[in-house]
């Protein structure tokens, strides 16, 4: 009879399991609350810093620069930039935009210096980086630059490999096989 009582005791305890962790619903709810709190804190920080950043900016000149860059990017031939392009600004006046482009070491990437002349505003100068594969003076310039960069990178790889090989030789000794003399 003693055995029967202990069986009932085990069975009664098995129906009331102890909770050892969080349920899936609790985890999902906690994750949702955390993500909402993180988003709210980020939005509060952005809303506090945005007006401080906007104090330093002049809206009309920034919009004029954006329109000038957009007009320049529509130009396929960079020689037209020497003569200037007419762009309408937001204040109703017409600006003349001049640009000079300088190739960089990266293929198809140019540094574009923009000068905007306007009667209603002061002259504005700015520099931007643009990707324009058609802006080379002739078609051979791009191929020459591509060959030069390929040669430079190949030389760099060989130089690095040689440095690594020399460092390994200094650390471990030469790896050459010495054959026994007959």
XYZ file of C-alpha atoms in Angstrom:
182
model
C 0.000 0.000 0.000
C 2.869 2.240 0.514
C 3.708 2.008 -3.142
C 0.252 3.059 -4.173
C 0.508 6.241 -2.108
C 3.871 7.250 -3.576
C 2.476 6.724 -7.086
C -0.356 9.128 -6.353
C 2.105 11.611 -4.975
C 4.217 11.505 -8.146
C 1.156 11.780 -10.335
C -0.153 14.778 -8.457
C 3.169 16.597 -8.836
C 3.431 15.829 -12.548
C 0.229 17.726 -13.321
C 1.598 20.875 -11.668
C 4.860 21.392 -13.534
C 7.120 24.133 -12.385
C 7.780 26.951 -14.841
C 11.486 27.156 -15.729
C 11.543 29.822 -18.492
C 9.613 32.319 -20.542
C 6.944 31.295 -22.987
C 7.136 32.188 -26.661
C 4.417 34.812 -26.305
C 6.302 36.520 -23.486
C 9.523 36.563 -25.530
C 7.811 38.021 -28.609
C 6.068 40.651 -26.497
C 9.336 41.624 -24.789
C 11.102 41.886 -28.161
C 8.301 44.057 -29.562
C 8.437 46.388 -26.555
C 12.218 46.637 -26.795
C 12.139 47.429 -30.521
C 9.443 50.066 -30.004
C 11.478 51.681 -27.224
C 14.649 51.669 -29.350
C 12.798 53.241 -32.277
C 11.245 55.891 -30.029
C 14.608 56.828 -28.501
C 16.197 57.046 -31.955
C 13.380 59.225 -33.254
C 13.630 61.527 -30.234
C 17.384 61.957 -30.761
C 16.897 62.673 -34.466
C 14.137 65.200 -33.768
C 16.354 66.994 -31.248
C 19.438 67.169 -33.501
C 17.764 67.954 -36.842
C 16.890 71.592 -36.014
C 20.441 72.207 -34.794
C 21.776 70.954 -38.116
C 19.319 73.019 -40.132
C 20.441 76.293 -38.512
C 23.717 76.182 -40.430
C 22.162 75.512 -43.834
C 20.837 77.968 -46.364
C 17.890 76.300 -48.045
C 17.939 78.271 -51.297
C 21.671 77.859 -51.931
C 21.521 74.130 -51.113
C 18.596 73.686 -53.491
C 20.473 75.656 -56.168
C 23.524 73.424 -55.742
C 21.346 70.305 -56.001
C 19.737 71.609 -59.202
C 23.158 72.506 -60.619
C 24.556 69.049 -59.890
C 21.464 67.469 -61.427
C 21.850 69.604 -64.567
C 25.548 68.755 -64.822
C 24.868 65.034 -64.470
C 22.502 65.265 -67.437
C 25.399 66.472 -69.616
C 27.187 63.705 -71.514
C 30.060 65.803 -72.865
C 32.084 67.615 -70.247
C 33.290 70.207 -72.793
C 29.826 71.779 -72.530
C 30.591 72.564 -68.887
C 33.290 75.063 -69.905
C 30.685 77.201 -71.681
C 28.267 76.941 -68.775
C 24.740 75.654 -68.369
C 21.722 77.737 -67.465
C 19.748 76.491 -64.467
C 16.596 77.955 -62.944
C 16.898 78.457 -59.209
C 14.084 78.341 -56.688
C 13.961 82.110 -56.228
C 12.971 82.540 -59.889
C 16.322 83.735 -61.221
C 18.508 81.995 -63.757
C 21.961 80.830 -62.730
C 24.903 80.011 -64.929
C 26.712 76.855 -63.845
C 30.316 76.145 -64.803
C 32.161 72.958 -64.062
C 35.670 71.594 -64.213
C 36.283 67.893 -63.936
C 39.480 66.223 -62.901
C 40.048 62.462 -63.215
C 40.987 60.610 -60.052
C 42.997 57.439 -59.578
C 39.768 55.447 -59.636
C 38.466 54.608 -63.081
C 35.383 56.582 -64.191
C 35.404 58.684 -61.001
C 35.842 62.424 -61.478
C 36.143 65.299 -59.061
C 33.781 67.971 -60.312
C 34.299 71.552 -59.164
C 31.143 73.589 -59.642
C 30.888 77.366 -59.819
C 27.412 78.885 -59.807
C 27.017 82.512 -60.854
C 23.743 84.221 -60.057
C 22.541 87.809 -60.080
C 20.346 87.388 -57.008
C 22.830 85.412 -54.863
C 26.541 85.371 -54.221
C 28.660 83.064 -56.336
C 28.672 79.533 -54.956
C 31.526 77.050 -55.324
C 31.330 73.374 -54.448
C 33.100 70.116 -55.272
C 31.486 66.705 -55.751
C 32.630 63.275 -56.889
C 30.764 61.858 -59.880
C 30.970 58.651 -61.887
C 30.987 59.452 -65.598
C 32.606 56.923 -67.962
C 31.975 59.136 -71.022
C 33.835 62.203 -69.741
C 37.315 61.254 -70.920
C 38.909 63.579 -73.475
C 39.295 60.718 -75.889
C 38.468 57.047 -75.768
C 42.107 56.022 -75.247
C 42.359 57.867 -71.916
C 40.064 55.408 -70.180
C 41.891 52.401 -71.620
C 45.259 53.884 -70.663
C 44.069 54.572 -67.124
C 42.623 51.064 -66.892
C 45.927 49.541 -68.061
C 47.898 51.713 -65.638
C 45.704 50.720 -62.706
C 45.884 47.040 -63.669
C 49.686 47.226 -63.855
C 49.864 49.097 -60.551
C 47.682 46.538 -58.774
C 49.654 43.650 -60.255
C 52.930 45.236 -59.109
C 51.483 45.771 -55.625
C 50.385 42.135 -55.400
C 53.821 40.925 -56.481
C 55.556 43.268 -54.028
C 53.345 42.094 -51.145
C 53.879 38.443 -52.066
C 57.637 39.019 -52.139
C 57.535 40.710 -48.718
C 55.530 37.830 -47.271
C 57.889 35.262 -48.800
C 60.936 37.090 -47.391
C 59.331 37.348 -43.953
C 58.576 33.626 -43.964
C 62.138 32.832 -45.080
C 63.526 34.946 -42.247
C 61.236 33.303 -39.702
C 61.357 29.665 -40.810
C 64.434 29.500 -42.964
C 64.565 28.699 -46.622
C 62.051 26.233 -47.983
C 64.267 25.069 -50.811
C 64.818 21.351 -51.013
C 68.387 20.249 -50.831
C 68.995 17.054 -52.697
C 71.725 14.717 -51.511
C 74.851 14.816 -53.631
C 75.832 11.630 -55.346
